[in-house]
mmCIF file of C-alpha atoms in Angstrom:
data_model
loop_
_atom_site.group_PDB
_atom_site.id
_atom_site.type_symbol
_atom_site.label_atom_id
_atom_site.label_comp_id
_atom_site.label_asym_id
_atom_site.label_seq_id
_atom_site.Cartn_x
_atom_site.Cartn_y
_atom_site.Cartn_z
ATOM 1 C CA LEU A 1 0.000 0.000 0.000
ATOM 2 C CA TYR A 2 2.769 2.365 0.830
ATOM 3 C CA THR A 3 6.364 2.756 1.947
ATOM 4 C CA LYS A 4 7.744 5.636 3.943
ATOM 5 C CA ALA A 5 11.052 6.626 5.473
ATOM 6 C CA VAL A 6 10.938 7.838 9.069
ATOM 7 C CA TRP A 7 13.679 10.099 10.387
ATOM 8 C CA LYS A 8 14.273 11.040 13.999
ATOM 9 C CA ASP A 9 16.518 14.080 14.172
ATOM 10 C CA ALA A 10 18.981 13.919 17.083
ATOM 11 C CA GLU A 11 18.429 17.630 17.684
ATOM 12 C CA VAL A 12 14.623 17.514 18.003
ATOM 13 C CA GLN A 13 13.037 15.372 20.693
ATOM 14 C CA THR A 14 10.095 13.495 19.207
ATOM 15 C CA GLY A 15 8.282 10.260 19.855
ATOM 16 C CA PHE A 16 5.156 8.561 18.648
ATOM 17 C CA GLY A 17 2.645 7.736 21.359
ATOM 18 C CA TRP A 18 0.819 4.478 21.933
ATOM 19 C CA HIS A 19 -1.576 3.669 19.119
ATOM 20 C CA TRP A 20 -2.632 0.945 16.737
ATOM 21 C CA ASP A 21 -2.643 1.821 13.051
ATOM 22 C CA HIS A 22 -6.024 0.283 12.293
ATOM 23 C CA ALA A 23 -7.723 2.883 14.486
ATOM 24 C CA TYR A 24 -7.110 5.522 11.821
ATOM 25 C CA TRP A 25 -6.542 3.419 8.694
ATOM 26 C CA GLY A 26 -9.689 1.325 9.018
ATOM 27 C CA GLY A 27 -10.692 -1.216 6.395
ATOM 28 C CA ALA A 28 -9.069 -4.610 5.999
ATOM 29 C CA PRO A 29 -6.193 -5.736 8.253
ATOM 30 C CA LYS A 30 -2.797 -4.496 7.138
ATOM 31 C CA TYR A 31 0.741 -5.626 7.950
ATOM 32 C CA SER A 32 3.832 -3.479 8.343
ATOM 33 C CA THR A 33 7.526 -4.176 8.127
ATOM 34 C CA TRP A 34 9.716 -1.779 10.100
ATOM 35 C CA VAL A 35 13.316 -1.899 8.862
ATOM 36 C CA ALA A 36 16.024 -0.242 10.962
ATOM 37 C CA LEU A 37 18.309 1.700 8.630
ATOM 38 C CA ASP A 38 20.384 2.830 11.627
ATOM 39 C CA ASP A 39 20.888 1.207 15.011
ATOM 40 C CA ALA A 40 17.803 1.963 17.132
ATOM 41 C CA GLU A 41 17.875 2.068 20.914
ATOM 42 C CA ILE A 42 15.980 3.925 23.613
ATOM 43 C CA ALA A 43 18.288 6.962 23.321
ATOM 44 C CA ASN A 44 17.384 7.530 19.660
ATOM 45 C CA GLY A 45 13.770 6.397 19.764
ATOM 46 C CA CYS A 46 13.422 2.655 19.155
ATOM 47 C CA LEU A 47 10.005 0.992 19.011
ATOM 48 C CA GLN A 48 7.890 -0.409 21.808
ATOM 49 C CA LEU A 49 5.209 -3.018 21.128
ATOM 50 C CA VAL A 50 2.612 -4.884 23.168
ATOM 51 C CA PRO A 51 2.678 -8.539 22.089
ATOM 52 C CA GLY A 52 -0.833 -10.020 22.099
ATOM 53 C CA SER A 53 -2.570 -6.642 21.885
ATOM 54 C CA HIS A 54 -4.045 -7.628 18.513
ATOM 55 C CA LYS A 55 -6.230 -10.134 20.415
ATOM 56 C CA ILE A 56 -7.949 -7.501 22.586
ATOM 57 C CA ILE A 57 -8.947 -4.874 20.021
ATOM 58 C CA PRO A 58 -12.597 -4.678 21.192
ATOM 59 C CA GLN A 59 -11.411 -3.899 24.729
ATOM 60 C CA LEU A 60 -8.874 -1.358 23.438
ATOM 61 C CA ARG A 61 -11.569 0.366 21.386
ATOM 62 C CA GLU A 62 -13.981 0.440 24.309
ATOM 63 C CA ARG A 63 -11.417 1.899 26.699
ATOM 64 C CA PHE A 64 -9.413 4.246 24.521
ATOM 65 C CA CYS A 65 -11.049 5.282 21.226
ATOM 66 C CA LYS A 66 -13.079 8.042 22.856
ATOM 67 C CA ASP A 67 -9.856 9.509 24.310
ATOM 68 C CA PHE A 68 -7.896 9.620 21.049
ATOM 69 C CA ARG A 69 -7.037 13.076 19.855
ATOM 70 C CA ARG A 70 -5.045 14.514 17.026
ATOM 71 C CA GLN A 71 -2.020 16.107 18.643
ATOM 72 C CA ARG A 72 -1.085 17.873 15.413
ATOM 73 C CA ASP A 73 -4.165 20.059 15.853
ATOM 74 C CA GLU A 74 -2.817 21.533 19.084
ATOM 75 C CA VAL A 75 -1.275 25.001 19.136
ATOM 76 C CA GLU A 76 2.203 23.758 20.063
ATOM 77 C CA ASP A 77 4.372 22.764 17.102
ATOM 78 C CA PRO A 78 5.415 19.183 17.991
ATOM 79 C CA TRP A 79 8.436 19.232 15.712
ATOM 80 C CA LEU A 80 9.957 22.114 17.665
ATOM 81 C CA THR A 81 9.447 20.502 21.068
ATOM 82 C CA ARG A 82 12.808 19.868 22.674
ATOM 83 C CA SER A 83 11.792 18.593 26.096
ATOM 84 C CA GLY A 84 8.866 17.428 28.138
ATOM 85 C CA GLY A 85 7.190 14.279 29.347
ATOM 86 C CA PRO A 86 4.471 11.996 28.042
ATOM 87 C CA PRO A 87 2.299 12.098 26.088
ATOM 88 C CA THR A 88 4.780 12.517 23.302
ATOM 89 C CA LYS A 89 4.243 15.270 20.761
ATOM 90 C CA GLY A 90 4.230 14.604 17.044
ATOM 91 C CA ASP A 91 1.689 11.809 17.394
ATOM 92 C CA ASP A 92 -1.446 11.110 15.448
ATOM 93 C CA PHE A 93 -3.538 9.335 18.054
ATOM 94 C CA VAL A 94 -2.184 8.585 21.496
ATOM 95 C CA ILE A 95 -3.050 6.691 24.652
ATOM 96 C CA LEU A 96 -1.624 8.101 27.858
ATOM 97 C CA GLN A 97 1.067 5.877 29.396
ATOM 98 C CA ASP A 98 -0.451 5.596 32.902
ATOM 99 C CA ALA A 99 -3.871 4.608 31.573
ATOM 100 C CA LEU A 100 -2.261 2.085 29.232
ATOM 101 C CA ASP A 101 -0.243 0.471 32.035
ATOM 102 C CA VAL A 102 -3.406 -0.067 34.104
ATOM 103 C CA PHE A 103 -5.191 -1.548 31.092
ATOM 104 C CA LEU A 104 -2.312 -3.887 30.194
ATOM 105 C CA LYS A 105 -2.076 -5.161 33.768
ATOM 106 C CA GLU A 106 -5.820 -5.947 33.727
ATOM 107 C CA HIS A 107 -5.278 -8.065 30.591
ATOM 108 C CA GLY A 108 -2.002 -9.727 31.562
ATOM 109 C CA LEU A 109 -0.031 -7.950 28.840
ATOM 110 C CA GLY A 110 3.116 -5.876 28.928
ATOM 111 C CA ARG A 111 5.130 -3.398 26.911
ATOM 112 C CA GLU A 112 8.365 -4.533 25.241
ATOM 113 C CA THR A 113 11.140 -2.286 24.023
ATOM 114 C CA HIS A 114 12.737 -3.430 20.773
ATOM 115 C CA ASP A 115 16.297 -2.263 20.245
ATOM 116 C CA ALA A 116 17.321 -2.980 16.669
ATOM 117 C CA ALA A 117 20.601 -3.108 14.798
ATOM 118 C CA ALA A 118 20.702 -1.570 11.332
ATOM 119 C CA GLY A 119 19.095 -4.119 9.015
ATOM 120 C CA ASP A 120 16.828 -5.692 11.654
ATOM 121 C CA VAL A 121 13.157 -6.012 10.700
ATOM 122 C CA LEU A 122 10.044 -5.990 12.887
ATOM 123 C CA PHE A 123 6.765 -7.329 11.491
ATOM 124 C CA PHE A 124 3.444 -6.358 13.045
ATOM 125 C CA SER A 125 -0.220 -6.034 12.144
ATOM 126 C CA SER A 126 -2.314 -2.892 12.061
ATOM 127 C CA TYR A 127 -3.941 -4.194 15.265
ATOM 128 C CA THR A 128 -0.694 -4.262 17.269
ATOM 129 C CA LEU A 129 -0.375 -1.564 19.914
ATOM 130 C CA HIS A 130 2.968 0.217 19.464
ATOM 131 C CA SER A 131 4.878 3.450 20.010
ATOM 132 C CA SER A 132 8.398 4.793 19.826
ATOM 133 C CA HIS A 133 10.493 6.186 22.628
ATOM 134 C CA ARG A 134 11.295 9.889 22.583
ATOM 135 C CA ASN A 135 14.795 10.320 21.294
ATOM 136 C CA GLN A 136 17.198 12.211 23.544
ATOM 137 C CA ILE A 137 18.596 15.524 22.346
ATOM 138 C CA GLY A 138 22.137 14.919 21.125
ATOM 139 C CA SER A 139 21.568 11.209 20.470
ATOM 140 C CA ALA A 140 22.241 9.752 17.023
ATOM 141 C CA ASP A 141 19.819 10.392 14.154
ATOM 142 C CA ARG A 142 17.665 7.362 13.390
ATOM 143 C CA TRP A 143 16.201 6.308 10.068
ATOM 144 C CA ALA A 144 13.725 3.492 9.497
ATOM 145 C CA LEU A 145 11.807 2.281 6.462
ATOM 146 C CA ILE A 146 8.205 1.187 6.935
ATOM 147 C CA SER A 147 6.273 -0.700 4.267
ATOM 148 C CA THR A 148 2.617 -1.580 4.740
ATOM 149 C CA TYR A 149 0.766 -4.326 2.889
ATOM 150 C CA ARG A 150 -2.627 -6.013 2.775
ATOM 151 C CA ASP A 151 -4.091 -9.035 1.048
ATOM 152 C CA ALA A 152 -5.012 -7.706 -2.403
ATOM 153 C CA SER A 153 -7.841 -10.239 -2.737
ATOM 154 C CA THR A 154 -9.612 -8.784 0.319
ATOM 155 C CA GLU A 155 -12.042 -5.917 -0.125
ATOM 156 C CA ASP A 156 -10.805 -2.836 1.744
ATOM 157 C CA SER A 157 -13.050 0.037 2.821
ATOM 158 C CA SER A 158 -10.121 2.183 4.015
ATOM 159 C CA ARG A 159 -10.248 5.774 2.780
ATOM 160 C CA VAL A 160 -6.523 6.223 3.468
ATOM 161 C CA PHE A 161 -5.170 4.062 0.649
ATOM 162 C CA LEU A 162 -7.394 4.951 -2.295
ATOM 163 C CA HIS A 163 -5.298 3.519 -5.148
ATOM 164 C CA PRO A 164 -3.361 0.482 -3.904
ATOM 165 C CA ARG A 165 -1.324 -1.480 -6.418
ATOM 166 C CA PRO A 166 -0.464 -5.177 -6.081
ATOM 167 C CA VAL A 167 3.216 -5.960 -5.551
ATOM 168 C CA LEU A 168 2.817 -9.706 -5.985
ATOM 169 C CA ARG A 169 0.304 -11.631 -8.003
ATOM 170 C CA GLY A 170 -0.269 -15.273 -7.219
#
């Protein structure tokens, strides 16, 4: 469906808050590959995921969808933010960390940080809860490449990807 490069500038502190992509993509399930183009660690904003979160989407929707907000619509310019605590700025939809921790404990799930060496790949579905750490000012820049796919034989009502093109025909 699409491929994008994601850059975290070592001089601008940004992160992406807890979310699952399907909440704003909609339509059929989609799958992403996240390829580390540079080493990724907490200091320069590596990913966090919640294994098993794809199994509790109805509960996630019930608890958190009404609290989602578009941070880009706030007055503060998230790309100029150089300090501050959660929730992270520069996010699309976010779930506050404290509320998430309570929810995960109720469901026997936990957050995992995923350091990655350049060339490592993470695979996850659009239903997987994930975020990235805020990079620390003065840390190394970090680049990643994200490609998102879906089963081309499945009807998709998503309004985000209006003209998908098959990459493999079977």
